[in-house]
Short mmCIF file of C-alpha atoms in Angstrom, two decimals:
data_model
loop_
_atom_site.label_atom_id
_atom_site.label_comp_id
_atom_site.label_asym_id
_atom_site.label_seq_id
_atom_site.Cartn_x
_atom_site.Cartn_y
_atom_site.Cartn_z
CA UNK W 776 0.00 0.00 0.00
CA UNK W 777 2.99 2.19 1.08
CA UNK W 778 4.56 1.18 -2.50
CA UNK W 779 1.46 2.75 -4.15
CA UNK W 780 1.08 5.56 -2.33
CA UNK W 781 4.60 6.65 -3.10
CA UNK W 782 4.17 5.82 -6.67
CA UNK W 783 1.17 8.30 -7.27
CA UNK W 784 2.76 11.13 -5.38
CA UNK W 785 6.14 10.54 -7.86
CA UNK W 786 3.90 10.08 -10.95
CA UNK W 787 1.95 13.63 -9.52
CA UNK W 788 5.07 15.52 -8.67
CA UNK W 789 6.49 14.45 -11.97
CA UNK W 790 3.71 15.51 -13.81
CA UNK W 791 3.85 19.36 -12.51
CA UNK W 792 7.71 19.49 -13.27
CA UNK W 793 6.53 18.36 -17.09
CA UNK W 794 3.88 20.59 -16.94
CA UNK W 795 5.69 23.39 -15.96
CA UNK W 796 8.51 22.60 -18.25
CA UNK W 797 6.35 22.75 -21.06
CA UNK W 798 4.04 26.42 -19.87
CA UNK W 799 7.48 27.81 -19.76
CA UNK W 800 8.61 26.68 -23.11
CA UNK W 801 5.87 27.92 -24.38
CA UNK W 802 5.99 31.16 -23.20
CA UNK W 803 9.47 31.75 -23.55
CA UNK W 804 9.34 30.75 -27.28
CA UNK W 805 8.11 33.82 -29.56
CA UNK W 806 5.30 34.56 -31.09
CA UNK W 807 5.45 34.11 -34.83
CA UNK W 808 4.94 38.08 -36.04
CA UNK W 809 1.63 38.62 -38.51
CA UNK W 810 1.17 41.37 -40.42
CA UNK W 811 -1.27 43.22 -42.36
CA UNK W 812 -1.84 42.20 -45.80
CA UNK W 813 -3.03 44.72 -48.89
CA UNK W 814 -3.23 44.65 -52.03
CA UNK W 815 -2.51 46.17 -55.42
CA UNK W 816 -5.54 47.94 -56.61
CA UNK W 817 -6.12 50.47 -59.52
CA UNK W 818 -7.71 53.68 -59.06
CA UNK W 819 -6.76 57.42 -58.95
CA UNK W 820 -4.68 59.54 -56.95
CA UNK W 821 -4.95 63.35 -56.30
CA UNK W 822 -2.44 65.35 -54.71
CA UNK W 823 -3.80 68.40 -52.77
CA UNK W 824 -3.50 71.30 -51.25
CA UNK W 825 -5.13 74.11 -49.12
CA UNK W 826 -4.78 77.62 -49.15
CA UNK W 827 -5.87 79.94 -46.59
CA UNK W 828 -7.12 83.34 -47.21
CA UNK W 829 -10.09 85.65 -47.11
CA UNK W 830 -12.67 87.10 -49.22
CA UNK W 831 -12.43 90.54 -51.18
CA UNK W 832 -13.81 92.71 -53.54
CA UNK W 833 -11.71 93.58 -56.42
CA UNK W 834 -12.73 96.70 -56.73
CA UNK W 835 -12.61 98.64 -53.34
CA UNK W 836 -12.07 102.39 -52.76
CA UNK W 837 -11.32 104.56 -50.17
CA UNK W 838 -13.82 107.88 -50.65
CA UNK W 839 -11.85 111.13 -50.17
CA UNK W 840 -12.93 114.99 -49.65
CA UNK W 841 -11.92 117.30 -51.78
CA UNK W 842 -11.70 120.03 -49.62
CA UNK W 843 -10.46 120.41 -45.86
CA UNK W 844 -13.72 120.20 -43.39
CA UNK W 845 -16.12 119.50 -41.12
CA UNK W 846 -18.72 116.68 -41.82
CA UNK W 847 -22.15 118.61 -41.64
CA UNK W 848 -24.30 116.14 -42.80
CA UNK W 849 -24.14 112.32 -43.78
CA UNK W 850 -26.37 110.85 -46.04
CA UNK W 851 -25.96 107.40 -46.42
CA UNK W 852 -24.55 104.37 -43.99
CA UNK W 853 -22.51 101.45 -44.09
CA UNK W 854 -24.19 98.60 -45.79
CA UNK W 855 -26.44 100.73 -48.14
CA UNK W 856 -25.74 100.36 -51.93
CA UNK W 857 -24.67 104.03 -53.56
CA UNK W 858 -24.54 104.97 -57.34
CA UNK W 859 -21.15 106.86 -58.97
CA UNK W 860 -21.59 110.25 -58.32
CA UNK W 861 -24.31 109.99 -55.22
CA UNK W 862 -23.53 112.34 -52.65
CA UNK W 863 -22.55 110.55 -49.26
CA UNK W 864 -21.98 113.87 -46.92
CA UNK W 865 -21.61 117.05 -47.05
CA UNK W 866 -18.98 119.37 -45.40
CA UNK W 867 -18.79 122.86 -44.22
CA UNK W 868 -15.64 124.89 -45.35
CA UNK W 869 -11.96 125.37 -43.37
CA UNK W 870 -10.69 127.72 -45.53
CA UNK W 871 -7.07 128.11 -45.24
CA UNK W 872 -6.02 131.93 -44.21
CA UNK W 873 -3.14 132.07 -46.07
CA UNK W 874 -5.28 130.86 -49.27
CA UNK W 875 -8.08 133.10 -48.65
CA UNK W 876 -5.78 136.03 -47.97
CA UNK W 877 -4.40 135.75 -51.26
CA UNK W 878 -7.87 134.99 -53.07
CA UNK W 879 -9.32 138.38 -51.22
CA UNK W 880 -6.39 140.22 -52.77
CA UNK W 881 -6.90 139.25 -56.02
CA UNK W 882 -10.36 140.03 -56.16
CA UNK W 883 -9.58 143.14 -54.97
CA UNK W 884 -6.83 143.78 -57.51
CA UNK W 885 -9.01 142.94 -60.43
CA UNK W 886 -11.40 145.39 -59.16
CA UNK W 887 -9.14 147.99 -59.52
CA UNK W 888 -8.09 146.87 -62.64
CA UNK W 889 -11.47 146.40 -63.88
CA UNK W 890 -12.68 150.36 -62.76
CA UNK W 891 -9.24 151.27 -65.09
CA UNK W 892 -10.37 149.55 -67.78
CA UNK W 893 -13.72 150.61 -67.90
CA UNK W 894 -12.94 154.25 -67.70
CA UNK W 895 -10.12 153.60 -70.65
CA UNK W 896 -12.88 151.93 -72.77
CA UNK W 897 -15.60 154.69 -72.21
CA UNK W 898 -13.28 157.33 -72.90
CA UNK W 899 -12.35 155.54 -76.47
CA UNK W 900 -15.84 154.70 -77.10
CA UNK W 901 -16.58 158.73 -76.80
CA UNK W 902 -13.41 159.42 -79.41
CA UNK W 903 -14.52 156.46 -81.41
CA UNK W 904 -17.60 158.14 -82.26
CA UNK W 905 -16.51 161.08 -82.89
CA UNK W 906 -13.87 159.43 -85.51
CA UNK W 907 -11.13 160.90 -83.99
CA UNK W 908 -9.64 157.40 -83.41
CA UNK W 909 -8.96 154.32 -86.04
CA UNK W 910 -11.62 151.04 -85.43
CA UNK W 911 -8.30 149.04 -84.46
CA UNK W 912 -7.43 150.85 -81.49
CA UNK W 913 -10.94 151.41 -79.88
CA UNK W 914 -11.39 147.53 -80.40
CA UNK W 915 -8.01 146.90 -78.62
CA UNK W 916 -9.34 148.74 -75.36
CA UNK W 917 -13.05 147.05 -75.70
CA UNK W 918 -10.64 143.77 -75.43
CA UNK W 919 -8.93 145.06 -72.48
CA UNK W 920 -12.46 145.89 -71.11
CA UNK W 921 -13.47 142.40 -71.52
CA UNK W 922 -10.28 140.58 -70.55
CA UNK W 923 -10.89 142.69 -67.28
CA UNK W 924 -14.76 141.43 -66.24
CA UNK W 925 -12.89 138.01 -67.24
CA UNK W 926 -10.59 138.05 -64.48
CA UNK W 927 -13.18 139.73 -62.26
CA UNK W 928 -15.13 136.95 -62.36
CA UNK W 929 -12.71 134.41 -62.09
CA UNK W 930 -11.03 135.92 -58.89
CA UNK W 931 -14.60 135.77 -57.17
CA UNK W 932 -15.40 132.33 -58.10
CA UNK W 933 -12.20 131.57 -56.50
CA UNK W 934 -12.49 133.37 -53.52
CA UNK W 935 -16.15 131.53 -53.01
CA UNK W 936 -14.49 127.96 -53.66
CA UNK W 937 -11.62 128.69 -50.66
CA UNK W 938 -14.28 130.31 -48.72
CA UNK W 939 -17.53 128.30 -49.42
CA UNK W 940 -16.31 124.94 -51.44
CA UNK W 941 -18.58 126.84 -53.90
CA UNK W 942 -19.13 129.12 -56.29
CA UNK W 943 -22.43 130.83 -57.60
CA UNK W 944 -21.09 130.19 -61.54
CA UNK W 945 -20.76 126.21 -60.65
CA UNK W 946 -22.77 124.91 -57.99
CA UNK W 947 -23.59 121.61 -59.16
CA UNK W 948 -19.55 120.27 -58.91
CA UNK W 949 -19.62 121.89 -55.29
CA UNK W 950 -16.65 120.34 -53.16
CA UNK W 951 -18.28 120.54 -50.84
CA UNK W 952 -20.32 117.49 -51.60
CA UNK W 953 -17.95 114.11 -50.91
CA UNK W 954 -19.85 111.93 -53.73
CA UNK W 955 -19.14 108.04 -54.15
CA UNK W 956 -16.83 107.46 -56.96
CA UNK W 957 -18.16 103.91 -57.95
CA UNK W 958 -21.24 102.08 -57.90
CA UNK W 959 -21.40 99.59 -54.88
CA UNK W 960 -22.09 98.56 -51.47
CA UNK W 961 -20.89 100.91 -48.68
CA UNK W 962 -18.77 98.80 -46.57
CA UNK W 963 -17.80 101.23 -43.73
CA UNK W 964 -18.13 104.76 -43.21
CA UNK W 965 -15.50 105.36 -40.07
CA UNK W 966 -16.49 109.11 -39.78
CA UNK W 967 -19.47 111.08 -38.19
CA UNK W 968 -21.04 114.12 -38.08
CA UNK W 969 -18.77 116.70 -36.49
CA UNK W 970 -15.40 115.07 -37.70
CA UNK W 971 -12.92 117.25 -39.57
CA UNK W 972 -11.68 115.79 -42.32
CA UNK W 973 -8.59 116.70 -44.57
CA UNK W 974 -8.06 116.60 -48.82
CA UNK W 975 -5.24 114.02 -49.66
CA UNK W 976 -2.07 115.94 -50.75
CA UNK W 977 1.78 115.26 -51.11
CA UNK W 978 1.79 115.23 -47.16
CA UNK W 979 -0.97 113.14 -45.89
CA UNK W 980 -3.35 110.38 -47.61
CA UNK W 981 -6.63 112.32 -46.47
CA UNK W 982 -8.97 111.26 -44.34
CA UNK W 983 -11.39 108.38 -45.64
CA UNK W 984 -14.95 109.50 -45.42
CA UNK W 985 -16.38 106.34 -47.20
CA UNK W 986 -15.05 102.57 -48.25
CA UNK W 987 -17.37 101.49 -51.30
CA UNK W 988 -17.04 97.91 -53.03
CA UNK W 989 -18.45 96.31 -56.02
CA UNK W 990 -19.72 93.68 -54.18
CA UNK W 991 -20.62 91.22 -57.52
CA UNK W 992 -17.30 91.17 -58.47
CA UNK W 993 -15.36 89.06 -55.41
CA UNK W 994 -11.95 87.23 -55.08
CA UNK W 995 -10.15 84.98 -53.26
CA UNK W 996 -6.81 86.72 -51.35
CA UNK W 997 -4.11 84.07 -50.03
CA UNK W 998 -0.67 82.75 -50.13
CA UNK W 999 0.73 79.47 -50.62
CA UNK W 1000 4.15 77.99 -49.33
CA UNK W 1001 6.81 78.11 -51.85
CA UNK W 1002 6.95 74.65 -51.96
CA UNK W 1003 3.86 74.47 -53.80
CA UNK W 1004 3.70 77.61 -55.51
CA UNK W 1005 5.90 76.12 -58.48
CA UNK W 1006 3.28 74.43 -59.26
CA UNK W 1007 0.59 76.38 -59.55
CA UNK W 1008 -0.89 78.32 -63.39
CA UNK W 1009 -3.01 81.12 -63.70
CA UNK W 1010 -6.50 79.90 -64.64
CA UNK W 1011 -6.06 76.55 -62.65
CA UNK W 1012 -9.45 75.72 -61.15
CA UNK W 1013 -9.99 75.64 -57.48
CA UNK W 1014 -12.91 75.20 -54.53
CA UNK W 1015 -13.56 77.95 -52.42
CA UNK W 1016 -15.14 77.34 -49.21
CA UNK W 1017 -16.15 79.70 -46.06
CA UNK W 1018 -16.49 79.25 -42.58
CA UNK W 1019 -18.68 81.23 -42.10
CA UNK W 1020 -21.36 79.64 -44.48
CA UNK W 1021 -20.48 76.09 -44.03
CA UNK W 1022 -23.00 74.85 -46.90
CA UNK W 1023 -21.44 77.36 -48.96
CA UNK W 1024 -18.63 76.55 -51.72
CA UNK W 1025 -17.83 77.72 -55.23
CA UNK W 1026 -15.71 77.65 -58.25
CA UNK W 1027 -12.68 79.65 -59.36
CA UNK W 1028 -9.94 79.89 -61.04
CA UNK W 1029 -6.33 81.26 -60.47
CA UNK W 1030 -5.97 84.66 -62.05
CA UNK W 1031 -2.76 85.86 -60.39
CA UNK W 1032 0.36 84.55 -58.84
CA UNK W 1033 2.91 86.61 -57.39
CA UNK W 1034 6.69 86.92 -58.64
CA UNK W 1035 7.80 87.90 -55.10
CA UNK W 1036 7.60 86.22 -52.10
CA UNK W 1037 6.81 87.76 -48.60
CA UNK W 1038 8.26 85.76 -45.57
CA UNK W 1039 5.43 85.08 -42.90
CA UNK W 1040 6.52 83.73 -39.66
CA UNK W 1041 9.86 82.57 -41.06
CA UNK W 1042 8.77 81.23 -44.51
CA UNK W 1043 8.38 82.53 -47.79
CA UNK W 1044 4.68 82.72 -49.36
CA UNK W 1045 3.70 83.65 -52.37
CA UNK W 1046 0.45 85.95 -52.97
CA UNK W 1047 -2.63 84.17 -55.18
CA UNK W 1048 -5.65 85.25 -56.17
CA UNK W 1049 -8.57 83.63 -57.54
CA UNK W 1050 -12.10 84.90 -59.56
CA UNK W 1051 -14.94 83.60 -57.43
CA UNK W 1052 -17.72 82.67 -60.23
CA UNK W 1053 -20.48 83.87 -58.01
CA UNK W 1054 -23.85 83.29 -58.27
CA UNK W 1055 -25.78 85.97 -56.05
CA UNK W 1056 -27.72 83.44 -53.98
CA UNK W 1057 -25.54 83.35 -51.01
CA UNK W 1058 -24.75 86.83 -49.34
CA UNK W 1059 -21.01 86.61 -49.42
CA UNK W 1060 -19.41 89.22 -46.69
CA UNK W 1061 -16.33 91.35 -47.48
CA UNK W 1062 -13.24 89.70 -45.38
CA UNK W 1063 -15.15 86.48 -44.77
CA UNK W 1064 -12.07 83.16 -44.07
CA UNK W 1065 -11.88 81.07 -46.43
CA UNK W 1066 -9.97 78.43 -48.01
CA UNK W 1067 -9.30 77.20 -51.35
CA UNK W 1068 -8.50 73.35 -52.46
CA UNK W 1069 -6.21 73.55 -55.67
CA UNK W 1070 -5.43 70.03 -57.09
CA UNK W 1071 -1.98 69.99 -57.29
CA UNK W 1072 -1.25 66.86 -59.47
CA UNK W 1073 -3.49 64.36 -60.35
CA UNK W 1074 -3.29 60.92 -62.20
CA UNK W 1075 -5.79 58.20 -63.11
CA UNK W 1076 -6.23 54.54 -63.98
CA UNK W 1077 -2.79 53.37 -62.16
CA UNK W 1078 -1.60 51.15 -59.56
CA UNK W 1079 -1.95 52.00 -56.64
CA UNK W 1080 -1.00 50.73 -52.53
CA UNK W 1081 -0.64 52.37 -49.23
CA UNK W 1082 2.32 54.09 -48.57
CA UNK W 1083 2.59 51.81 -45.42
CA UNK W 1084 3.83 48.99 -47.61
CA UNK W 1085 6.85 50.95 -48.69
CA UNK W 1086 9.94 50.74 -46.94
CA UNK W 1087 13.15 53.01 -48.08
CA UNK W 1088 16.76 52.30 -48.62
CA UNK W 1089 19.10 54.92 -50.29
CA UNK W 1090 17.40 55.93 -53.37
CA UNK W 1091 15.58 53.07 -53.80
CA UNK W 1092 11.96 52.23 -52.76
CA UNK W 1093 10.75 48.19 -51.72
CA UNK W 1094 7.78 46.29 -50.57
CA UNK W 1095 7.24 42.67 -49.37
CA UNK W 1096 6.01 40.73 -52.30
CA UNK W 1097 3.78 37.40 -50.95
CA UNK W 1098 4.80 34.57 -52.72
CA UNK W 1099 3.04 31.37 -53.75
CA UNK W 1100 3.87 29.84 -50.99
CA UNK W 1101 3.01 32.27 -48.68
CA UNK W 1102 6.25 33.99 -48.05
CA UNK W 1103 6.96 37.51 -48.39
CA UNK W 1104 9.83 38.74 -50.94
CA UNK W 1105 11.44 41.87 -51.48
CA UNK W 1106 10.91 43.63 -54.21
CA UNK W 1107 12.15 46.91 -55.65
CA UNK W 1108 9.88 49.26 -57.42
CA UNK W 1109 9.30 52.16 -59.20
CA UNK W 1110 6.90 54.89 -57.57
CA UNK W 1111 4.89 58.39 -58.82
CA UNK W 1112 2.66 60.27 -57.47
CA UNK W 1113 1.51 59.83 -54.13
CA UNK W 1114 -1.34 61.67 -51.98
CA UNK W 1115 0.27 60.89 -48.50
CA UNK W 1116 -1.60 57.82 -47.89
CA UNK W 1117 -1.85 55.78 -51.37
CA UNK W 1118 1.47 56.31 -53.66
CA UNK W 1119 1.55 55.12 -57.62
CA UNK W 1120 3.14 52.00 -58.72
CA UNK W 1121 5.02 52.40 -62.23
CA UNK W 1122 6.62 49.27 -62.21
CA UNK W 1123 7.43 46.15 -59.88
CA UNK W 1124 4.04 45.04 -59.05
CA UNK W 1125 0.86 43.87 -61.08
CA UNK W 1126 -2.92 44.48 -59.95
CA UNK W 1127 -4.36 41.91 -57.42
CA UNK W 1128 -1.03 41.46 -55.68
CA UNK W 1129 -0.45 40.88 -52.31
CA UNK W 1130 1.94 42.95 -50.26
CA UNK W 1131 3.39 43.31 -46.32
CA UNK W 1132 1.68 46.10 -44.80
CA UNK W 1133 2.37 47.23 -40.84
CA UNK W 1134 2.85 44.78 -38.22
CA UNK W 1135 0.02 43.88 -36.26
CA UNK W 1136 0.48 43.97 -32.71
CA UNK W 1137 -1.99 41.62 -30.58
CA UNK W 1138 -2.50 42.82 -26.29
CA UNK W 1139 -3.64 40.73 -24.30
CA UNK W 1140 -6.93 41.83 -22.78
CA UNK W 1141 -5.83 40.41 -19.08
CA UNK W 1142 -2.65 43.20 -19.01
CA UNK W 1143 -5.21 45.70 -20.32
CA UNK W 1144 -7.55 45.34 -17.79
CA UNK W 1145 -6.82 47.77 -14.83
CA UNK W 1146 -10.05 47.10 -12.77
#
């Protein structure tokens, strides 16, 4: 019985030293590494890119007064469509003293000038009748005469235009009137009543009393990385989309690229601008964001396979080639154009084939489980 005993207790002590043998061997021996498998398909590739940038009208303009001023009276407001040649405000006169001075001096000279030759006329009219002087000369002082109320008049109206923006002769092109100088949209008017305002001269740009747009005719204002920009033709076609109408896009087309580049935050960007083909459904604000997808390259009916399949050496490009029996080869081949996730295959690989993609990496659920 005792013989037995010690038999089972060998044969169970034996059997958890094989046992454990074997769990270790197991786990010490590794796992046999799978991978993903894809294949070789045909299709299309598009390489892309996105341009940031904002809407604007191409025709925008600052509106200027022609005189120095006070704004008396406004007549329209931002958002309001204007005509060429409406009035927006009006102004009341600064005259300069220096300016007015000098007009009040010449009016005053002419005067005297015009009394003289009056009294030189009328006294050759009375001779002139009398034929006691030749048709010639009497006509030369009725000239004078005339050349005098000329200049007269002339020195007044200029007096009124320094004084008044006006004169009595032209009222109708009175300076002081600021009038729009294009049909369009009023986008801002930054002054109000009360503000002076200045004329633009050599010295200073003027003071803006209106910013009109032609709001039908819109582009698209950005710059792209010089990277790219080499790329890129006028008339190319691109998608413009805003964030600020989410269901809103549209087609353009490039219609300038510029020679120089400007450096923004350490690179170099090139200016573009695009024609938006608008339609005049969609109320499309001036300085809206936008962006604009340009198709960089593009190339149909090829190979194609993820660019995860491709693994690099020098200046040559390789994938892992399954075999018919099962096995994975390397295999050098010839790539194009790629869109950062599926590249071209030129040559190396036929449709349908089967290549190594990334390694697939298996957890096990017990280590994952941190309850």
């Amino acid at each position: 019985m005792k013989n037995v005993l010690k038999y089972v207790i060998f044969v169970a002590v034996a059997t958890i030293f094989v046992g454990t043998f074997v769990f270790l061997y197991k786990k010490s021996k590794p796992e046999a590494k799978q991978y993903e498998e894809l294949e070789v398909t045909r299709g299309s590739i598009r390489r892309t890119t996105l341009v940031t940038g904002k809407i604007a009208p191409r025709n925008e303009v600052n509106v200027k007064p022609q005189i120095n001023g006070i704004i008396s009276e406004l007549y329209k407001e931002a958002g309001q469509h204007v005509e060429k040649n409406e009035v927006i405000a009006k102004l009341t006169v600064i005259p300069d003293m220096s300016q007015l001075s000098s007009a009040e001096s010449r009016v005053r000279l002419s005067e005297i000038n015009l009394r003289q030759a009056r009294t030189n006329f009328e006294r050759e009219k009375v001779l002139f009748e009398k034929e006691l002087v030749s048709a010639d000369e009497y006509e030369k002082f009725e000239q004078s005469y005339k050349q005098a109320e000329e200049e007269r008049a002339a020195a007044q109206d200029a007096l009124e235009v320094i004084r008044d923006g006006v004169s009595s002769t032209n009222a109708k092109g009175s300076s002081t009137l600021v009038r729009s100088t294009i049909t369009g949209l009023i986008l801002d008017i930054p002054v109000k009543v009360g503000n002076s305002v200045i004329q633009a001269n050599t010295m200073n740009e003027g003071t803006t009393v209106a910013t009109v747009a032609d709001m039908s005719d819109l582009i698209f204002d950005g710059n792209i990385d010089e990277t790219e920009v080499g790329l890129l033709v006028e008339k190319m076609p691109v998608v413009i989309t805003v964030g600020a109408i989410p269901e809103y896009s549209s087609e353009a087309s490039i219609e300038y690229i510029a020679p120089k580049a400007v450096e923004t935050n350490g690179a170099n960007q090139f200016q573009i601008k695009a024609a938006l083909k608008a339609d005049g459904s969609t109320v499309i604000r001036s300085g809206y964001s936008a962006n604009a997808e340009i198709v960089l390259q593009e190339a149909t009916d090829i190979l194609t396979v993820p660019e995860s399949a491709l693994e690099f050496s020098g200046d040559s490009t390789f994938v892992y080639l399954k075999t018919a029996d099962g096995e994975y080869a390397r295999t050098q081949v010839e790539t194009g154009l790629s869109d950062g996730l599926s590249i071209e295959i030129k040559s190396g690989l036929d449709e349908g084939n089967k290549v190594r993609g990334n390694l697939i990496i298996n957890f096990d659920a017990k280590k994952g489980d941190n309850r």
